[in-house]
Short mmCIF file of C-alpha atoms in Angstrom, two decimals:
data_model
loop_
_atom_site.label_atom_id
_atom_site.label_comp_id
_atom_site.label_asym_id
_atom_site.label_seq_id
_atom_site.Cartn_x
_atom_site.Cartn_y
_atom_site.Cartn_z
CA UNK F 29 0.48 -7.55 -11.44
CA UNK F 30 3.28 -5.77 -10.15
CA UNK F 31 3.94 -5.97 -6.54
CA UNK F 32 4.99 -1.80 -6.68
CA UNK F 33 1.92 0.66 -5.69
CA UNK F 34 1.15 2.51 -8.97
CA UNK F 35 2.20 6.32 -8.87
CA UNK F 36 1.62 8.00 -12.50
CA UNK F 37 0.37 10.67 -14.74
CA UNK F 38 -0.93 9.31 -18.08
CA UNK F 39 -2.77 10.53 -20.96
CA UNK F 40 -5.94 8.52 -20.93
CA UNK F 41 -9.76 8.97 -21.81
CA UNK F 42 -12.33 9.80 -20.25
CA UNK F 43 -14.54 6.62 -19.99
CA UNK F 44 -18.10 8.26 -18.82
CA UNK F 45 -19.86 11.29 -17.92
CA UNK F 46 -22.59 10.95 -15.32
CA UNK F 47 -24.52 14.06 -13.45
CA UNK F 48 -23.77 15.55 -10.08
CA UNK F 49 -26.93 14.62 -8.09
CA UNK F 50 -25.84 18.05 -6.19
CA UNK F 51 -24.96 20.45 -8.54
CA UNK F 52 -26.79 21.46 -11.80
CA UNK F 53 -23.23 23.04 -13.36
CA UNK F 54 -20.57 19.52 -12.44
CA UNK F 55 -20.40 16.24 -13.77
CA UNK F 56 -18.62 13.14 -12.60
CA UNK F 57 -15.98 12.23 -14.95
CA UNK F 58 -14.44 8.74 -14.57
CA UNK F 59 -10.93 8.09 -15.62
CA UNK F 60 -9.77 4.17 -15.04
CA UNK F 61 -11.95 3.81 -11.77
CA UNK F 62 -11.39 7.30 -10.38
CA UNK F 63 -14.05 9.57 -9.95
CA UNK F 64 -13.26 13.26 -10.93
CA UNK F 65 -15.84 16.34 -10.35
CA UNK F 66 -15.51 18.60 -13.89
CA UNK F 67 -17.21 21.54 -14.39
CA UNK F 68 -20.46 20.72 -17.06
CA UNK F 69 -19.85 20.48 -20.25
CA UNK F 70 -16.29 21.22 -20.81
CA UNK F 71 -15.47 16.90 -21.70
CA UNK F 72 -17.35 14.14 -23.23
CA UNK F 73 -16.58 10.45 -23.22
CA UNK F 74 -13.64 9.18 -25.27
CA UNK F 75 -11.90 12.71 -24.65
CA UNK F 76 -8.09 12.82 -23.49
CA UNK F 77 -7.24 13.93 -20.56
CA UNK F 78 -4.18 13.98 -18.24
CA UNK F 79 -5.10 12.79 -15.18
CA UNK F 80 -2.81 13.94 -11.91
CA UNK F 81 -3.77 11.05 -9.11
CA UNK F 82 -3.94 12.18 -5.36
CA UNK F 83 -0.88 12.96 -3.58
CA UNK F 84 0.99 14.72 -6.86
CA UNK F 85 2.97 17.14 -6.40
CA UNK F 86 2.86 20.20 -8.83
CA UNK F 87 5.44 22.06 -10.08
CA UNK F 88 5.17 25.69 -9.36
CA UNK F 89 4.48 27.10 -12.52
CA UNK F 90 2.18 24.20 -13.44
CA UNK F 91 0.37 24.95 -10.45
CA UNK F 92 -0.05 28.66 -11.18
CA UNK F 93 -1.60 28.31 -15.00
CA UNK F 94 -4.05 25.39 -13.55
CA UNK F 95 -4.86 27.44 -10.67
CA UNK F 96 -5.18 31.12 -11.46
CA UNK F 97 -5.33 34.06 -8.53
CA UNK F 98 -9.37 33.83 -8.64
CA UNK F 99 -9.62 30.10 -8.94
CA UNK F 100 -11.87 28.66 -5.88
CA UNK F 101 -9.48 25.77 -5.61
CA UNK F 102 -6.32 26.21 -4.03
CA UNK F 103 -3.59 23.36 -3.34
CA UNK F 104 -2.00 23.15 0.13
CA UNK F 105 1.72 22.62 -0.53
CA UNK F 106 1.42 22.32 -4.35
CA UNK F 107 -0.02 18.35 -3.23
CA UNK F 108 -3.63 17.10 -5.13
CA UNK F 109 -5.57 15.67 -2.54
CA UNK F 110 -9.24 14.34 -2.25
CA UNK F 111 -11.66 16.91 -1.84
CA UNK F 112 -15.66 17.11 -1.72
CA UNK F 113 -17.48 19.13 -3.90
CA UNK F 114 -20.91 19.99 -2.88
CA UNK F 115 -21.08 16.28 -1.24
CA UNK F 116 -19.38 13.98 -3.74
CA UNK F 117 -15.77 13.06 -3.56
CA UNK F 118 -13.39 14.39 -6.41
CA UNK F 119 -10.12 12.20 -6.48
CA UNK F 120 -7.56 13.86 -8.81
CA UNK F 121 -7.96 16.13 -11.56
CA UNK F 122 -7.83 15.92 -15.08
CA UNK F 123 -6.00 19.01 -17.49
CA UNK F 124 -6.75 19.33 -21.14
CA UNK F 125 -3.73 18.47 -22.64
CA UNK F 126 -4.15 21.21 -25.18
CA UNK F 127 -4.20 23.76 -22.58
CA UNK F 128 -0.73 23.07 -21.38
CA UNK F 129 0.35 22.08 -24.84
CA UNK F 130 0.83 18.74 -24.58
CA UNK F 131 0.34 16.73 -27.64
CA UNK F 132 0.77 12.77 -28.40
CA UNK F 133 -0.33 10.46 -30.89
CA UNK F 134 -1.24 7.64 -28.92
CA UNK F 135 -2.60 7.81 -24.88
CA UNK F 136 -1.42 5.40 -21.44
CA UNK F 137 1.52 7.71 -21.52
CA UNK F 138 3.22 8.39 -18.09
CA UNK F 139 3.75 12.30 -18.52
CA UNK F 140 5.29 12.57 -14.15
CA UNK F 141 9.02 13.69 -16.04
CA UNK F 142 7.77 15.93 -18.65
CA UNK F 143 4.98 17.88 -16.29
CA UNK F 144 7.54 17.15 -13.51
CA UNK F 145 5.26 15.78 -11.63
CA UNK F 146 6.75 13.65 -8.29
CA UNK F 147 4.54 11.76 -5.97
CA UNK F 148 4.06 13.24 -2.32
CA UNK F 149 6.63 11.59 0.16
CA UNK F 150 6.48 11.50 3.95
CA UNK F 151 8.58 13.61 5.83
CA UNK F 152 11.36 12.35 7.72
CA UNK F 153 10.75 11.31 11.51
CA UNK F 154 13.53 11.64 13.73
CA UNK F 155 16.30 9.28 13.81
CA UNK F 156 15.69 8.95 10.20
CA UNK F 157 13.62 6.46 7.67
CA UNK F 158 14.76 3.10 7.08
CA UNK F 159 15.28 2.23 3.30
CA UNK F 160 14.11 6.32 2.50
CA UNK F 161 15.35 7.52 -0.94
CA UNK F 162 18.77 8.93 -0.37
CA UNK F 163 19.85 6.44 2.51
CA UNK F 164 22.78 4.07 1.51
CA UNK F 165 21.84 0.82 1.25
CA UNK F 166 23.97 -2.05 2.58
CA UNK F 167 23.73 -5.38 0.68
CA UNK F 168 23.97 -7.79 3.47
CA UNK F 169 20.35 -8.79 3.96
CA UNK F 170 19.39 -12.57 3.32
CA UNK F 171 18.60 -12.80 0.03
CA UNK F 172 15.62 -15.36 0.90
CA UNK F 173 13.64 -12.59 3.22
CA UNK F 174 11.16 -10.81 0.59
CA UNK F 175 9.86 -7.55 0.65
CA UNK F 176 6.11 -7.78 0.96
CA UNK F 177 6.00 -4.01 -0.89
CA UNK F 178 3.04 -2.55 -1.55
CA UNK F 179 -0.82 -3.96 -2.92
CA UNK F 180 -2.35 -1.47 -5.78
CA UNK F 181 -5.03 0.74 -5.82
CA UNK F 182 -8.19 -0.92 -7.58
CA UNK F 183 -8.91 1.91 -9.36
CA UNK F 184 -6.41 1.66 -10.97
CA UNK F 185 -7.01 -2.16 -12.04
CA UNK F 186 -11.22 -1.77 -12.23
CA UNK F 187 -11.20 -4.82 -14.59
CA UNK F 188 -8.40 -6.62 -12.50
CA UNK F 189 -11.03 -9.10 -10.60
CA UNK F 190 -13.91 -10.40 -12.73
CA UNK F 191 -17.12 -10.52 -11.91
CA UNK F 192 -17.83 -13.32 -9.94
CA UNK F 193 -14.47 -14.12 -9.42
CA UNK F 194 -14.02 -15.69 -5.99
CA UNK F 195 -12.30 -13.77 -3.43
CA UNK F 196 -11.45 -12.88 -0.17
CA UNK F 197 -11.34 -9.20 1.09
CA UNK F 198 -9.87 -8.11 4.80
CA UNK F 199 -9.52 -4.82 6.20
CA UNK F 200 -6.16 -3.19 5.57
CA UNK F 201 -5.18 -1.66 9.04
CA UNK F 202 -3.22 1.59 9.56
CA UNK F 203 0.25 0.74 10.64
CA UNK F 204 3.87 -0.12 9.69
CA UNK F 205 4.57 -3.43 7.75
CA UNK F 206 6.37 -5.79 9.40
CA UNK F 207 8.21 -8.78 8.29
CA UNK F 208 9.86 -11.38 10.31
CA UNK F 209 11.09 -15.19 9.77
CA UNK F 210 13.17 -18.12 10.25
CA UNK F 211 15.30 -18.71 6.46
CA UNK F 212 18.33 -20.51 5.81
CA UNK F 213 21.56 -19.04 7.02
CA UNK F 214 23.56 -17.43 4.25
CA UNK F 215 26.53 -15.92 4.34
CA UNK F 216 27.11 -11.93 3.50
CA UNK F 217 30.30 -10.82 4.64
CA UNK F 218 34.18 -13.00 4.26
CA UNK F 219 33.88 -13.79 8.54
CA UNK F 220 30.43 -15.52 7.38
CA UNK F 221 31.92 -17.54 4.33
CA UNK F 222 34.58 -18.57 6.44
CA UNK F 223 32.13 -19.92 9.73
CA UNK F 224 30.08 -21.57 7.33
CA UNK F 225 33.08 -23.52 5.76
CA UNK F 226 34.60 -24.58 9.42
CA UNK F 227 30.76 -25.71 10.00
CA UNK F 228 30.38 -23.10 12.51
CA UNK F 229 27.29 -21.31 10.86
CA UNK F 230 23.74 -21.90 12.14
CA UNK F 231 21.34 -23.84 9.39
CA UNK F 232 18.61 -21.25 9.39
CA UNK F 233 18.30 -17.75 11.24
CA UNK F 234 15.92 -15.29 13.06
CA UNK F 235 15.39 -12.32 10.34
CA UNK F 236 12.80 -9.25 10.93
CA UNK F 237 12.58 -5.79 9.88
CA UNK F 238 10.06 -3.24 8.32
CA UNK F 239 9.03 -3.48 4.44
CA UNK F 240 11.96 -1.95 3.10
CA UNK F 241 15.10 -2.92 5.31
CA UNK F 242 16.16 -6.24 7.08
CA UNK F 243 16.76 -4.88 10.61
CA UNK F 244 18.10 -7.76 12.05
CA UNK F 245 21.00 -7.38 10.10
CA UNK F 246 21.78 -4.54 12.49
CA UNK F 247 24.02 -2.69 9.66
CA UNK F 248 20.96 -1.07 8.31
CA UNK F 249 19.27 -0.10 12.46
CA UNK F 250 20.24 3.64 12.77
CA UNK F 251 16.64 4.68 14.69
CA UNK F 252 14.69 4.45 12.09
CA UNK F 253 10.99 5.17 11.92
CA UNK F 254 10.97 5.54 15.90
CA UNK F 255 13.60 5.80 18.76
CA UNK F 256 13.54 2.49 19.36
CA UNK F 257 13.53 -0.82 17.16
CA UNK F 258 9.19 -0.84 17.24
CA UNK F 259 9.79 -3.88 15.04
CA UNK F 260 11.63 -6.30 17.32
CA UNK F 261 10.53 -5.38 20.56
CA UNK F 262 6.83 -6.32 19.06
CA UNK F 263 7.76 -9.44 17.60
CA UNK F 264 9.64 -10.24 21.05
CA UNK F 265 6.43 -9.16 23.05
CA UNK F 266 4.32 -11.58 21.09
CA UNK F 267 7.09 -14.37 20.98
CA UNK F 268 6.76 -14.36 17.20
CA UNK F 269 9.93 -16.14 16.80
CA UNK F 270 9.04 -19.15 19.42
CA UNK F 271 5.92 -19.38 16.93
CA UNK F 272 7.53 -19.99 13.90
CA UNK F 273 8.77 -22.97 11.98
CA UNK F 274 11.84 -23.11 10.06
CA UNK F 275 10.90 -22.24 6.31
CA UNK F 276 8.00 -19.79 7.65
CA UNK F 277 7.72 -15.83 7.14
CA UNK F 278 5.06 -13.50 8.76
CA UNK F 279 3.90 -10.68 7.16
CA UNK F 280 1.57 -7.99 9.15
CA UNK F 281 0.88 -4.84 10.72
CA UNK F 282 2.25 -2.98 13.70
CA UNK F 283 -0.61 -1.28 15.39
CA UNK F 284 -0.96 0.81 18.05
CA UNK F 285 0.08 3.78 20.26
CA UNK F 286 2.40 6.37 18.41
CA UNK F 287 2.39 4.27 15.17
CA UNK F 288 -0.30 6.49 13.18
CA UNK F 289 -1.67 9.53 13.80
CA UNK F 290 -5.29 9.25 15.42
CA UNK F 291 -5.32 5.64 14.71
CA UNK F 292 -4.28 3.64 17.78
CA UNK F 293 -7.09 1.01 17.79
CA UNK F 294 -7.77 1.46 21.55
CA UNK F 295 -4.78 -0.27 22.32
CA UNK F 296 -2.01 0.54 25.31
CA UNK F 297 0.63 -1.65 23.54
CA UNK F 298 2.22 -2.57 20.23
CA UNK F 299 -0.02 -5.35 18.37
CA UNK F 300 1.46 -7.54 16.00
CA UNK F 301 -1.62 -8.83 13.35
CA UNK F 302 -0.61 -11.06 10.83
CA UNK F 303 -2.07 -10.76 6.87
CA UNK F 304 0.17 -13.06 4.82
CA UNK F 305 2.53 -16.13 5.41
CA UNK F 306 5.20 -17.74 3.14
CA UNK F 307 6.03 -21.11 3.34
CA UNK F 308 9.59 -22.84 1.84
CA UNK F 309 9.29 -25.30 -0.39
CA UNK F 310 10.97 -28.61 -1.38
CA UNK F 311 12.26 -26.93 -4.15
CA UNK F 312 13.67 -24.21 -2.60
CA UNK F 313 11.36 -21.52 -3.60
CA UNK F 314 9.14 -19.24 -0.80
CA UNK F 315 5.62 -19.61 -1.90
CA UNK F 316 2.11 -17.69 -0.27
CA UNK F 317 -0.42 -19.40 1.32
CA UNK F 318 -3.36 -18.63 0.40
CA UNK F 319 -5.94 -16.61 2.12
CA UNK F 320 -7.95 -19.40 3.43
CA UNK F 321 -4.46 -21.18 4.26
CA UNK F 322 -3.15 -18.25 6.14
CA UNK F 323 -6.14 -18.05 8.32
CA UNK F 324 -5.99 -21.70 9.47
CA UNK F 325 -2.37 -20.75 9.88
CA UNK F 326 -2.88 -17.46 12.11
CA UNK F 327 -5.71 -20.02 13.87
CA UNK F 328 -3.33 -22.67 14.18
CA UNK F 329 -0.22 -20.60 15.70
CA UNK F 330 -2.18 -18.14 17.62
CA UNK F 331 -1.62 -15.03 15.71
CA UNK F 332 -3.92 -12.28 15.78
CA UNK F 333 -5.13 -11.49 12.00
CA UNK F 334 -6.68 -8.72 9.84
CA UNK F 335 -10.16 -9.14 10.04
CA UNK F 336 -12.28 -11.38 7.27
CA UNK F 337 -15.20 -9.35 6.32
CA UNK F 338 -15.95 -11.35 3.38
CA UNK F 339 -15.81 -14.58 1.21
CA UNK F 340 -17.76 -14.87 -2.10
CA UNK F 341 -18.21 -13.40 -5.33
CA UNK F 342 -16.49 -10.41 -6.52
CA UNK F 343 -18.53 -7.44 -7.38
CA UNK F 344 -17.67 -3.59 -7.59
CA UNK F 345 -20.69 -2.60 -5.23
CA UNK F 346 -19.49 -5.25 -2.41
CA UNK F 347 -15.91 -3.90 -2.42
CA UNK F 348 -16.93 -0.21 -2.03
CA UNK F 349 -19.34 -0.95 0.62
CA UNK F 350 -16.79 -2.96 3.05
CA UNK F 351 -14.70 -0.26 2.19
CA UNK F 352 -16.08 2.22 4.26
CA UNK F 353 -17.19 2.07 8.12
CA UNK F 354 -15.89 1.99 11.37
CA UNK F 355 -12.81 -0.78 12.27
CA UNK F 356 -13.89 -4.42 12.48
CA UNK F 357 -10.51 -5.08 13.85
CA UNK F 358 -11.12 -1.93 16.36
CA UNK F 359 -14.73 -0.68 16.32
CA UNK F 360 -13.46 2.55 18.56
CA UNK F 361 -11.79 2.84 15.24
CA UNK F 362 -14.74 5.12 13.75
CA UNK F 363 -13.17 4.87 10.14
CA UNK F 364 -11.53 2.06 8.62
CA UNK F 365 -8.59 2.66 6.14
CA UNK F 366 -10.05 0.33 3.63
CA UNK F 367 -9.99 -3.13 2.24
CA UNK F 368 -7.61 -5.49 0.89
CA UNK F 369 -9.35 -7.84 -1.94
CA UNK F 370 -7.23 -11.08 -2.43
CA UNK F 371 -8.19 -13.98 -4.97
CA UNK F 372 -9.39 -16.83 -2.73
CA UNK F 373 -7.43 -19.26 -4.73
CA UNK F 374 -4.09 -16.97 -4.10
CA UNK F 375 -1.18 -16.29 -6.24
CA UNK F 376 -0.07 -16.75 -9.88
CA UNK F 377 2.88 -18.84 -10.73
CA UNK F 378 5.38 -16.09 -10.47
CA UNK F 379 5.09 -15.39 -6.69
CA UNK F 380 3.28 -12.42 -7.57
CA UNK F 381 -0.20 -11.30 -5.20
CA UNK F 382 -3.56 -11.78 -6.95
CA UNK F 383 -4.84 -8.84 -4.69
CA UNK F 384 -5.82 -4.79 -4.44
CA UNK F 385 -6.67 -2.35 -2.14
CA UNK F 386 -9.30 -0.50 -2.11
CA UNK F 387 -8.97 2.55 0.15
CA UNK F 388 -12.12 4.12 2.17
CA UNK F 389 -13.15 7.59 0.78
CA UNK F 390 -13.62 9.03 4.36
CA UNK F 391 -10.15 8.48 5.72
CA UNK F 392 -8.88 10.20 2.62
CA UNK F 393 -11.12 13.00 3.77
CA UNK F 394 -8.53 13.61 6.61
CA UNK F 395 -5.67 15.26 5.73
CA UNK F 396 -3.40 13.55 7.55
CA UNK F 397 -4.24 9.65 6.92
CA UNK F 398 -2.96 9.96 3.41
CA UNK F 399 0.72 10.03 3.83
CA UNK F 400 1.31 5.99 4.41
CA UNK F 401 -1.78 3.96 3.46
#
């Protein structure tokens, strides 16, 4: 499984049909695990479709031969979000390839370049974005500090977990990532290369920063995010450095005031909660605890963690259900973001994360929750 979020617009088929329990002239179309409202009888199952995921952006003259003057459907900003129809939730929508004149012999074909078709990306905050497209990049970050990047959508993967399969799933919070740890020392620049030869280099060092960019680095700080470095005055506040053991990265979630729009938690300060350690190995390699590890780990080091709202058996029906609700973490909270489902037995061989999100059909009611879950 890749670690990158999926973003893309294939050519796929349309695996059932089912009724609208709320309108006589709809049906429920589901492509992969999406739902998608259709008007009644216009597919059937096995039909090919392209489907164009939440938070697309259209291209102008796309969106003007999909979306005529009468049509009852408008797009805000040319972006596809979730929207209810008569009740139900519609995520996506799905063209008839002949209609646009698309034509292909064989389907799972990513059409985003030839509809040009770009996935919706934040706006800049002042002081500018950390690691944002466009931004040089400055190769001096310890090579040993992993990105965490991003967990996919299981509705994209429906088949990914097995039934049965024994997992874990946690509620994903609404924050920034945050990364911080204590790795070997290894030198970037000549100055380094030459302290480390005269012995004059520390064994291991302090590293932190947000998904994307090592901030301790200090070549890639320019504001970021937020006026101030969110990230290391958090980890500071909760002495997340005095906690760790050499060989150890934290990964978890900045919560709090000013970090998301209407979802603060109830809290008056920065929180950092922890969802995922690494651990250095004899061998050299950084390997994941696993779920059940990490929690005797947050227990162990007194970490705050991501809530455990479940142990057992994988099924479809218990992943939607702790989807939705108010904050376990939070109950103020009224809606939760969603779940994380991880394998209870952790990670394949290649480092990579047996685990998926699955993301809570109310908050993506709210127009603006969707722009960094």
């Amino acid at each position: 499984m890749s670690s990158e979020t999926t973003f893309k617009v294939p050519l796929t088929k349309i695996l059932e049909l089912s009724p609208h329990s709320n309108a006589d002239r709809l049906e429920l179309a589901r492509v992969y695990g999406f739902q998608v409202i259709v008007p009644k009888g216009v597919y059937k199952p096995g039909d090919d479709v392209i489907y164009v995921p939440i938070d697309s952006i259209l291209p102008k003259d796309l969106e003007e031969a999909l979306f005529p003057p009468d049509a009852k459907i408008k797009l805000h900003n040319h972006r596809v979000r979730q929207i209810r129809i008569r009740g139900l939730a519609s995520q996506g929508m799905l063209i008839n390839p002949a209609e646009i004149g698309v034509t292909f012999k064989r389907t799972e074909v990513d059409l985003r370049e030839q509809l040009n078709i770009i996935k919706y990306e934040p706006p800049a905050r002042p002081g500018g974005i950390p690691g944002a497209p466009g931004q040089k990049k400055v190769k001096r970050d310890n090579p040993n500090f992993h990105k965490y990047n991003g967990v996919d959508n299981i509705k994209w993967f429906p088949n990914f977990f097995k039934e049965d399969e024994e997992v874990v799933i946690q509620e994903k919070l609404h924050g920034t990532n945050c990364r911080a740890g204590i790795l070997p020392y290894v030198p970037r620049t000549l100055w380094q290369r030459i302290k480390k030869w005269f012995g004059l280099a520390p064994p291991y060092e302090n590293v932190y920063g947000s998904n994307n960019v090592e901030i301790s680095s200090k070549h890639n700080w320019n504001g970021g995010w937020y006026s101030e470095d969110i990230y290391g005055a958090t980890l500071k506040r909760w002495d997340v450095f005095y906690t760790l053991k050499r060989g150890e990265v934290v990964y978890g979630e900045i919560v709090g005031p000013k970090i998301q729009k209407n979802y603060e938690y109830g809290l008056d300060e920065l929180h950092f909660v922890l969802f995922d350690v690494k651990v250095l190995q004899a061998d050299g390699k950084l390997e994941y605890l696993n779920p059940e590890e990490v929690e005797i780990f947050a227990k162990a080091r007194g970490f705050e963690m991501v809530p455990v709202l479940y142990r057992g058996k994988f099924t479809q029906e218990v992943a939607y259900k702790l989807s939705r609700g108010a904050s376990v973490y939070a109950p103020v909270q009224k809606v939760r973001e969603g779940v994380v489902i991880k394998s209870r037995f952790g990670y394949d061989g290649s480092g990579s994360k047996r685990a998926l999100k699955y993301i809570n059909e109310d908050y993506l009611d709210k127009a603006d929750n969707t722009d960094y879950h």
